[in-house]
Tab-separated table of C-alpha atoms and ligand atoms in Angstrom:
chain	number	residue	atom	x	y	z
K	298	MET	CA	-12.532	11.728	27.963
K	299	CYS	CA	-12.949	9.428	24.987
K	300	GLU	CA	-16.650	8.667	24.656
K	301	TRP	CA	-15.948	5.021	23.806
K	302	CYS	CA	-13.807	4.582	26.884
K	303	GLU	CA	-16.496	6.167	28.985
K	304	ARG	CA	-19.063	3.727	27.683
K	305	TYR	CA	-17.092	0.567	27.069
K	306	ALA	CA	-13.775	0.521	28.958
K	307	GLU	CA	-15.472	-1.051	31.996
K	308	GLY	CA	-12.519	-0.399	34.275
K	309	HIS	CA	-9.801	-1.037	31.703
K	310	GLU	CA	-7.366	1.686	30.742
K	311	ARG	CA	-8.971	2.137	27.312
K	312	TRP	CA	-12.032	0.671	25.652
K	313	TYR	CA	-9.894	-1.312	23.232
K	314	PHE	CA	-8.042	-2.994	26.089
K	315	ASN	CA	-11.307	-4.404	27.393
K	316	PRO	CA	-11.448	-8.061	26.262
K	317	ALA	CA	-15.250	-7.967	26.395
K	318	ASN	CA	-15.281	-5.712	23.338
K	319	TYR	CA	-13.706	-8.478	21.269
K	320	ALA	CA	-16.069	-11.142	22.501
K	321	ARG	CA	-19.380	-9.562	21.628
K	322	LYS	CA	-21.506	-10.545	18.713
K	323	LEU	CA	-20.680	-9.238	15.290
K	324	TYR	CA	-23.225	-6.771	13.928
K	325	LYS	CA	-25.811	-7.396	16.570
K	326	ILE	CA	-28.084	-4.478	15.878
K	327	ARG	CA	-31.722	-4.855	16.713
K	328	LYS	CA	-34.221	-3.797	14.068
K	329	GLU	CA	-35.970	-1.177	16.187
K	330	GLU	CA	-32.728	0.616	17.076
K	331	GLY	CA	-31.403	0.225	13.570
K	332	PRO	CA	-30.296	3.199	11.551
K	333	GLU	CA	-32.622	5.149	9.331
K	334	ILE	CA	-30.215	5.361	6.461
K	335	GLN	CA	-29.135	2.053	5.033
K	336	PRO	CA	-25.721	1.573	3.474
K	337	ASP	CA	-25.938	1.183	-0.277
K	338	PRO	CA	-24.380	-2.169	-1.207
K	339	VAL	CA	-23.999	-1.057	-4.811
K	340	VAL	CA	-21.000	1.049	-4.010
K	341	ALA	CA	-19.472	-0.735	-1.047
K	342	GLY	CA	-16.026	0.048	0.285
K	343	GLY	CA	-16.460	3.422	1.826
K	344	MET	CA	-18.468	5.080	-0.874
K	345	SER	CA	-21.658	3.675	0.480
K	346	LEU	CA	-22.809	6.355	2.871
K	347	LEU	CA	-21.835	9.544	1.122
K	348	ASP	CA	-23.258	10.293	-2.219
K	349	ARG	CA	-22.904	13.105	-4.662
K	350	GLY	CA	-25.625	14.981	-2.791
K	351	PHE	CA	-23.256	15.566	0.113
K	352	LEU	CA	-20.457	16.794	-2.144
K	353	GLU	CA	-22.861	19.125	-3.931
K	354	ALA	CA	-24.042	20.570	-0.646
K	355	LEU	CA	-20.418	21.127	0.375
K	356	ASP	CA	-19.683	22.694	-2.982
K	357	ARG	CA	-22.539	25.188	-2.807
K	358	LYS	CA	-21.671	25.893	0.856
K	359	ASP	CA	-25.058	24.804	2.115
K	360	HIS	CA	-23.819	24.535	5.689
K	361	GLU	CA	-27.143	23.465	7.103
K	362	ALA	CA	-27.583	20.559	4.703
K	363	VAL	CA	-23.948	19.531	5.209
K	364	ALA	CA	-24.338	19.568	8.982
K	365	LYS	CA	-27.470	17.434	8.816
K	366	MET	CA	-25.938	14.841	6.495
K	367	ARG	CA	-22.752	14.762	8.536
K	368	HIS	CA	-24.718	14.192	11.691
K	369	ASP	CA	-26.824	11.384	10.202
K	370	VAL	CA	-23.871	9.572	8.690
K	371	GLU	CA	-21.842	9.844	11.890
K	372	GLN	CA	-24.659	8.533	14.038
K	373	LEU	CA	-24.969	5.514	11.783
K	374	ALA	CA	-21.234	4.927	11.508
K	375	TRP	CA	-20.698	5.121	15.267
K	376	LYS	CA	-23.389	2.540	15.796
K	377	VAL	CA	-22.257	0.157	13.092
K	378	HIS	CA	-18.736	0.648	11.804
K	379	PHE	CA	-16.171	3.276	12.704
K	380	GLY	CA	-12.536	3.352	13.688
K	381	GLN	CA	-10.041	4.841	16.082
K	382	VAL	CA	-6.371	5.515	15.414
K	383	VAL	CA	-3.989	3.586	17.673
K	384	THR	CA	-0.255	3.742	18.172
K	385	LEU	CA	1.847	0.755	17.210
K	386	GLU	CA	2.500	0.087	20.887
K	387	ASP	CA	-1.207	-0.072	21.727
K	388	THR	CA	-1.939	-2.183	18.657
K	389	LEU	CA	0.615	-4.769	19.717
K	390	LYS	CA	-1.052	-4.925	23.131
K	391	VAL	CA	-4.396	-5.557	21.458
K	392	VAL	CA	-2.876	-8.531	19.638
K	393	ASP	CA	-2.277	-10.118	23.050
K	394	ILE	CA	-5.952	-9.815	23.963
K	395	ILE	CA	-7.659	-11.311	20.976
K	396	TYR	CA	-7.464	-14.620	19.176
K	397	PRO	CA	-7.632	-15.610	16.339
K	398	ILE	CA	-6.194	-12.962	14.053
K	399	ALA	CA	-6.130	-13.335	10.297
K	400	LEU	CA	-4.681	-11.308	7.491
K	401	MET	CA	-7.201	-10.430	4.794
K	402	THR	CA	-7.522	-8.169	1.782
K	403	CYS	CA	-8.442	-4.494	2.115
K	404	ALA	CA	-11.860	-3.474	0.769
K	405	CYS	CA	-10.910	0.195	0.497
K	406	ARG	CA	-7.897	-0.349	-1.696
K	407	ARG	CA	-9.839	-2.779	-3.842
K	408	SER	CA	-12.486	-0.132	-4.219
K	409	MET	CA	-10.170	2.801	-4.937
K	410	LEU	CA	-7.388	1.111	-6.892
K	411	GLY	CA	-8.785	-2.260	-7.897
K	412	LEU	CA	-5.725	-3.677	-6.153
K	413	PRO	CA	-5.283	-7.383	-7.009
K	414	ASP	CA	-5.849	-9.690	-4.032
K	415	GLU	CA	-2.241	-10.869	-3.853
K	416	GLU	CA	-0.999	-7.280	-3.384
K	417	ASN	CA	-3.754	-6.330	-1.013
K	418	PHE	CA	-3.225	-8.195	2.270
K	419	THR	CA	-3.141	-5.216	4.621
K	420	CYS	CA	-6.251	-5.756	6.731
K	421	MET	CA	-6.685	-7.938	9.770
K	422	GLY	CA	-9.844	-9.589	10.980
K	423	MET	CA	-10.154	-10.734	14.561
K	424	GLY	CA	-12.358	-12.958	16.635
K	425	THR	CA	-14.276	-16.163	16.202
K	426	GLY	CA	-16.079	-14.727	13.174
K	427	MET	CA	-12.884	-15.407	11.239
K	428	TYR	CA	-13.501	-19.148	11.479
K	429	LYS	CA	-16.530	-18.627	9.270
K	430	TRP	CA	-14.779	-16.603	6.611
K	431	GLU	CA	-15.524	-19.092	3.848
K	432	ARG	CA	-19.187	-18.185	4.014
K	433	TRP	CA	-18.407	-14.765	2.609
K	434	PRO	CA	-16.110	-15.236	-0.375
K	435	GLN	CA	-16.548	-11.673	-1.569
K	436	THR	CA	-15.720	-10.064	1.766
K	437	TYR	CA	-12.698	-12.316	2.120
K	438	ARG	CA	-11.529	-12.223	-1.471
K	439	GLY	CA	-8.210	-13.943	-1.964
K	440	GLY	CA	-8.731	-16.006	1.181
K	441	ILE	CA	-7.334	-15.329	4.630
K	442	GLN	CA	-4.203	-16.242	6.470
K	443	PHE	CA	-4.373	-17.066	10.181
K	444	LEU	CA	-1.482	-15.596	12.138
K	445	ALA	CA	0.033	-16.596	15.458
K	446	PRO	CA	0.289	-13.603	17.832
K	447	ASP	CA	4.004	-13.137	17.159
K	448	GLU	CA	3.485	-13.290	13.418
K	449	ALA	CA	0.690	-10.750	13.672
K	450	LYS	CA	2.918	-8.391	15.634
K	451	ASP	CA	5.632	-8.777	13.063
K	452	VAL	CA	3.280	-8.077	10.155
K	453	ILE	CA	1.807	-5.001	11.871
K	454	THR	CA	5.249	-3.648	12.706
K	455	LYS	CA	6.323	-4.063	9.073
K	456	MET	CA	3.235	-2.246	7.849
K	457	ASN	CA	3.920	0.584	10.280
K	458	LYS	CA	7.462	0.764	8.909
K	459	ARG	CA	5.990	0.946	5.404
K	460	GLY	CA	3.978	3.975	6.431
K	461	LEU	CA	0.559	2.530	7.145
K	462	VAL	CA	-1.472	3.817	10.086
K	463	GLN	CA	-2.945	1.347	12.595
K	464	THR	CA	-6.654	1.696	13.281
K	465	LEU	CA	-9.199	-0.419	15.136
K	466	PHE	CA	-12.663	-0.836	13.655
K	467	THR	CA	-15.997	-1.822	15.129
K	468	PHE	CA	-18.483	-4.137	13.443
K	469	GLY	CA	-21.582	-3.342	15.439
K	470	THR	CA	-20.154	-1.062	18.155
K	471	PRO	CA	-18.612	-1.851	20.617
K	472	TYR	CA	-17.535	-5.114	19.006
K	473	ILE	CA	-14.001	-4.524	17.683
K	474	GLY	CA	-13.329	-6.857	14.777
K	475	GLY	CA	-10.592	-5.362	12.670
K	476	ILE	CA	-7.107	-3.920	12.708
K	477	CYS	CA	-6.708	-1.852	9.559
K	478	ASN	CA	-3.498	-0.483	8.186
K	479	CYS	CA	-4.472	2.685	6.376
K	480	ASP	CA	-3.098	5.502	4.282
K	481	TYR	CA	-4.363	8.571	2.477
K	482	PRO	CA	-6.028	8.816	-0.035
K	483	ASP	CA	-7.100	5.229	-0.595
K	484	CYS	CA	-8.383	4.431	2.885
K	485	SER	CA	-11.902	5.723	2.787
K	486	ALA	CA	-12.077	6.333	6.537
K	487	ILE	CA	-9.043	8.629	6.528
K	488	ARG	CA	-10.227	10.331	3.384
K	489	THR	CA	-13.750	10.952	4.576
K	490	THR	CA	-12.529	12.156	7.944
K	491	VAL	CA	-9.792	14.432	6.629
K	492	ASP	CA	-11.467	15.694	3.447
K	493	HIS	CA	-15.101	15.864	4.483
K	494	GLY	CA	-14.953	16.368	8.218
K	495	ILE	CA	-17.031	13.274	8.856
K	496	GLN	CA	-15.743	11.456	11.866
K	497	PHE	CA	-15.458	7.886	10.631
K	498	LEU	CA	-12.102	7.821	12.297
K	499	TRP	CA	-11.596	9.076	15.830
K	500	LYS	CA	-8.288	10.524	16.847
K	501	GLY	CA	-6.211	8.325	19.116
K	502	HIS	CA	-5.266	8.571	22.752
K	503	HIS	CA	-1.913	10.179	22.061
K	504	ILE	CA	-0.523	13.162	20.249
K	505	ALA	CA	2.933	13.743	18.847
K	506	ARG	CA	5.248	16.492	20.099
K	507	VAL	CA	8.484	17.602	18.523
K	508	ASP	CA	11.411	18.444	20.760
K	509	ASN	CA	13.103	21.277	18.896
K	510	GLU	CA	16.352	20.692	20.769
K	511	LEU	CA	16.605	17.171	19.401
K	512	CYS	CA	15.183	17.686	15.897
K	513	ASN	CA	18.033	18.073	13.414
K	514	GLY	CA	15.850	19.022	10.463
K	515	CYS	CA	16.446	15.846	8.465
K	516	THR	CA	12.761	15.846	7.230
K	517	SER	CA	12.509	12.071	7.168
K	518	CYS	CA	9.313	12.159	9.264
K	519	VAL	CA	7.449	14.562	6.993
K	520	HIS	CA	6.160	12.033	4.468
K	521	ARG	CA	4.876	9.741	7.216
K	522	CYS	CA	1.848	11.783	8.247
K	523	GLN	CA	-1.409	10.671	6.614
K	524	PHE	CA	-3.481	13.349	8.348
K	525	LYS	CA	-2.002	16.623	7.088
K	526	ALA	CA	-0.811	17.422	10.589
K	527	LEU	CA	2.921	17.406	10.030
K	528	SER	CA	4.781	19.989	8.009
K	529	PHE	CA	8.211	21.478	8.049
K	530	SER	CA	9.221	24.919	9.230
K	531	ALA	CA	11.765	26.270	6.767
K	532	THR	CA	12.468	29.174	9.082
K	533	GLN	CA	13.347	27.019	12.042
K	534	ASN	CA	14.534	24.004	10.060
K	535	LYS	CA	12.406	21.783	12.281
K	536	ALA	CA	9.439	19.489	11.910
K	537	TYR	CA	6.176	21.219	12.847
K	538	ILE	CA	3.101	19.360	14.110
K	539	ASP	CA	-0.332	20.924	14.426
K	540	PRO	CA	-1.490	19.332	17.677
K	541	PHE	CA	-5.166	19.873	16.877
K	542	GLN	CA	-4.803	18.071	13.565
K	543	CYS	CA	-2.570	15.249	14.846
K	544	PHE	CA	-4.411	11.900	14.997
K	545	GLY	CA	-1.844	10.318	17.276
K	546	CYS	CA	-0.813	7.436	15.058
K	547	GLY	CA	2.857	7.754	15.973
K	548	LEU	CA	4.130	7.126	12.452
K	549	CYS	CA	6.315	10.213	12.551
K	550	ALA	CA	7.767	9.193	15.906
K	551	THR	CA	8.659	5.663	14.786
K	552	GLU	CA	10.599	7.121	11.851
K	553	CYS	CA	12.658	9.716	13.722
K	554	SER	CA	16.218	8.517	14.337
K	555	GLN	CA	16.877	11.363	16.817
K	556	GLU	CA	13.949	10.406	19.047
K	557	ALA	CA	12.861	13.991	18.678
K	558	ILE	CA	9.172	13.125	18.501
K	559	SER	CA	7.428	11.750	21.545
K	560	MET	CA	3.902	10.488	21.886
K	561	VAL	CA	2.151	11.975	24.883
K	562	GLU	CA	-1.239	11.207	26.347
K	563	ARG	CA	-3.949	13.375	24.856
K	564	ALA	CA	-5.543	13.554	28.293
K	565	SER	CA	-2.450	15.302	29.660
K	566	MET	CA	-3.133	18.389	27.531
K	567	PRO	CA	-6.189	20.210	28.855
K	568	ALA	CA	-7.095	21.840	25.552
K	569	LEU	CA	-6.699	18.590	23.624
K	570	ALA	CA	-8.312	16.211	26.059
K	571	ASN	CA	-11.627	16.447	24.284
K	572	VAL	CA	-10.424	16.878	20.730
K	573	TRP	CA	-11.277	13.670	18.920
U	43	MET	CA	-19.860	23.263	-9.493
U	44	LEU	CA	-18.767	19.659	-9.630
U	45	PRO	CA	-17.794	17.741	-12.734
U	46	THR	CA	-19.992	14.930	-13.987
U	47	ILE	CA	-18.416	11.514	-14.472
U	48	THR	CA	-20.407	8.810	-16.210
U	49	VAL	CA	-19.233	5.301	-16.973
U	50	ASP	CA	-21.089	3.153	-19.472
U	51	ASP	CA	-21.371	-0.073	-17.651
U	52	LYS	CA	-22.185	-2.112	-20.750
U	53	LYS	CA	-18.890	-1.144	-22.313
U	54	CYS	CA	-16.909	-1.467	-19.082
U	55	ASN	CA	-17.573	-5.118	-18.298
U	56	ASP	CA	-14.612	-6.247	-16.198
U	57	PRO	CA	-13.200	-3.194	-14.427
U	58	LEU	CA	-11.464	-5.191	-11.697
U	59	ALA	CA	-9.264	-6.845	-14.313
U	60	CYS	CA	-8.708	-3.650	-16.313
U	61	ARG	CA	-8.578	-0.851	-13.676
U	62	LYS	CA	-6.631	1.445	-16.012
U	63	CYS	CA	-8.756	4.463	-15.112
U	64	LEU	CA	-8.394	3.868	-11.374
U	65	LEU	CA	-4.638	3.827	-11.651
U	66	ILE	CA	-4.239	6.802	-13.947
U	67	CYS	CA	-6.472	9.273	-12.122
U	68	PRO	CA	-4.137	11.756	-10.391
U	69	SER	CA	-6.850	12.625	-7.858
U	70	HIS	CA	-7.985	9.078	-7.080
U	71	ALA	CA	-11.461	10.359	-7.905
U	72	LEU	CA	-12.866	7.125	-9.310
U	73	GLY	CA	-13.974	4.089	-7.388
U	74	LEU	CA	-14.960	0.522	-7.949
U	75	GLY	CA	-18.217	-0.846	-6.601
U	76	THR	CA	-20.467	-3.800	-7.152
U	77	LYS	CA	-24.075	-3.916	-8.265
U	78	VAL	CA	-24.915	-6.481	-5.619
U	79	GLY	CA	-23.926	-6.745	-1.977
U	80	PRO	CA	-21.946	-9.644	-0.510
U	81	ARG	CA	-23.882	-12.899	-0.443
U	82	LYS	CA	-23.295	-16.079	1.474
U	83	PHE	CA	-21.140	-18.669	-0.300
U	84	LYS	CA	-21.136	-16.655	-3.501
U	85	GLU	CA	-18.488	-14.726	-5.292
U	86	ILE	CA	-19.565	-11.733	-7.280
U	87	ASP	CA	-19.311	-12.092	-11.054
U	88	PRO	CA	-16.706	-9.835	-12.665
U	89	ASP	CA	-19.378	-8.132	-14.763
U	90	GLN	CA	-21.182	-7.070	-11.603
U	91	PHE	CA	-18.324	-4.724	-10.771
U	92	MET	CA	-18.667	-1.141	-11.863
U	93	VAL	CA	-16.613	2.031	-11.939
U	94	ALA	CA	-18.164	5.269	-10.732
U	95	GLY	CA	-17.125	8.777	-9.801
U	96	VAL	CA	-16.559	9.018	-6.056
U	97	ARG	CA	-14.502	12.058	-5.144
U	98	TYR	CA	-16.040	14.479	-7.587
U	99	GLU	CA	-14.643	17.359	-5.552
U	100	LYS	CA	-11.096	16.308	-6.454
U	101	CYS	CA	-11.696	15.779	-10.179
U	102	THR	CA	-9.941	18.406	-12.276
U	103	VAL	CA	-11.466	17.301	-15.594
U	104	CYS	CA	-8.001	16.423	-16.903
U	105	MET	CA	-9.563	13.671	-19.069
U	106	ASP	CA	-6.810	11.140	-18.353
U	107	CYS	CA	-9.382	8.442	-17.564
U	108	VAL	CA	-11.356	9.181	-20.709
U	109	LYS	CA	-8.208	8.818	-22.796
U	110	VAL	CA	-6.932	5.674	-21.109
U	111	CYS	CA	-10.175	3.689	-21.251
U	112	PRO	CA	-9.809	1.019	-23.960
U	113	LYS	CA	-13.591	0.713	-24.222
U	114	SER	CA	-14.339	4.441	-24.456
U	115	ALA	CA	-16.745	3.957	-21.586
U	116	ILE	CA	-16.040	7.123	-19.569
U	117	GLN	CA	-17.408	10.597	-20.091
U	118	VAL	CA	-16.384	13.568	-17.996
U	119	SER	CA	-17.909	16.982	-18.330
U	120	PHE	CA	-17.869	20.261	-16.529
U	121	LEU	CA	-20.602	22.761	-17.198
U	122	THR	CA	-19.685	26.238	-16.125
U	123	GLU	CA	-22.616	28.150	-14.738
U	124	VAL	CA	-23.897	30.952	-16.917
U	125	LYS	CA	-24.027	34.138	-14.885
U	126	LYS	CA	-27.359	35.901	-15.181
V	88	SF4	S1	12.742	12.834	11.701
V	88	SF4	FE1	13.206	13.680	13.738
V	88	SF4	S2	15.093	14.859	13.442
V	88	SF4	FE2	14.247	14.475	11.394
V	88	SF4	S3	12.965	16.318	10.970
V	88	SF4	FE3	11.600	14.782	11.866
V	88	SF4	S4	11.604	15.270	14.067
V	88	SF4	FE4	13.367	16.293	13.162
V	89	SF4	S1	1.806	14.234	13.361
V	89	SF4	FE1	2.701	12.171	13.644
V	89	SF4	S2	1.407	11.167	15.206
V	89	SF4	FE2	0.306	12.988	14.466
V	89	SF4	S3	-1.044	12.186	12.848
V	89	SF4	FE3	0.827	12.905	11.833
V	89	SF4	S4	2.216	11.111	11.739
V	89	SF4	FE4	0.540	10.620	13.183
């Protein structure tokens, strides 16, 4: 079972359907239980917890050092700020739970591409904290735009269509304060998870399965996968999905005109039920 | 071995407005950070932004960033280990 559901679902189907997790206090982390490593503000936007030391250890195959750093960073991230992949369907349900929702600029893409604010409105902040956005002009560069629930759903659906993956992020776990719309390589959570094996991003509650009877080999799903899970079998002329690498975002499924890809519950597959 | 990427911050004084290196890098190996964290009611001055190497493991030492930088602020080097 998903660890976060176990701890924070409190009777709801998933932890992110529990309204209490949107009503908690932002970043309420007591000093004594605070993390040992502190994020480095100098290089904010996803570069802050992993330095060159980690990459060097990876490069010289120092597995012990890598494992230790991975462990420390994950422990901190899970306490403070991490994400889980969600399908479009689940994301739209979340929109019905929480108010207000506001569109804001993406810190990752600013950090990796220097994307100008007006081209960078792909993140969503949620909860009463958004009413205080003006206190933090740097975090909310370019301002914010409050959205009615229907507008939010529309914007998220369009971003999914564009090829961006929906993820939910904590700000002081289990407080969920953001819906991000991510892609590789400029989303630092996807990148760190996929490239460095550090679990900033947890896999979602679904996985994608291809029905080979229905797949006509058109390949239009192949470019949708941001997690290196989806490839194409030239031999069979069918899409191929590695179920252990699939993060369950559903982007491939929403693109398939043959309805050849279905999203099934991770929990229904015994060998995948605990693969996060 | 990983390449070394150094950016002379005095020469590169408004990277957010320029961002030529960020856009040209085929590996998206460079990143933009700030020298100070977010502060209440304060925007960060443009000259407090800085470019740094981030994904060193993806840098191929192609030198595209070095060539594109109008301020000649970037140096990239790769020292091959001498086998004993
Ligand atoms: S989009 Fe659908 S039909 Fe086309 S290759 Fe992918 S799974 Fe097959
Ligand atoms: S295979 Fe499909 S559902 Fe799985 S991660 Fe890739 S795009 Fe998302």
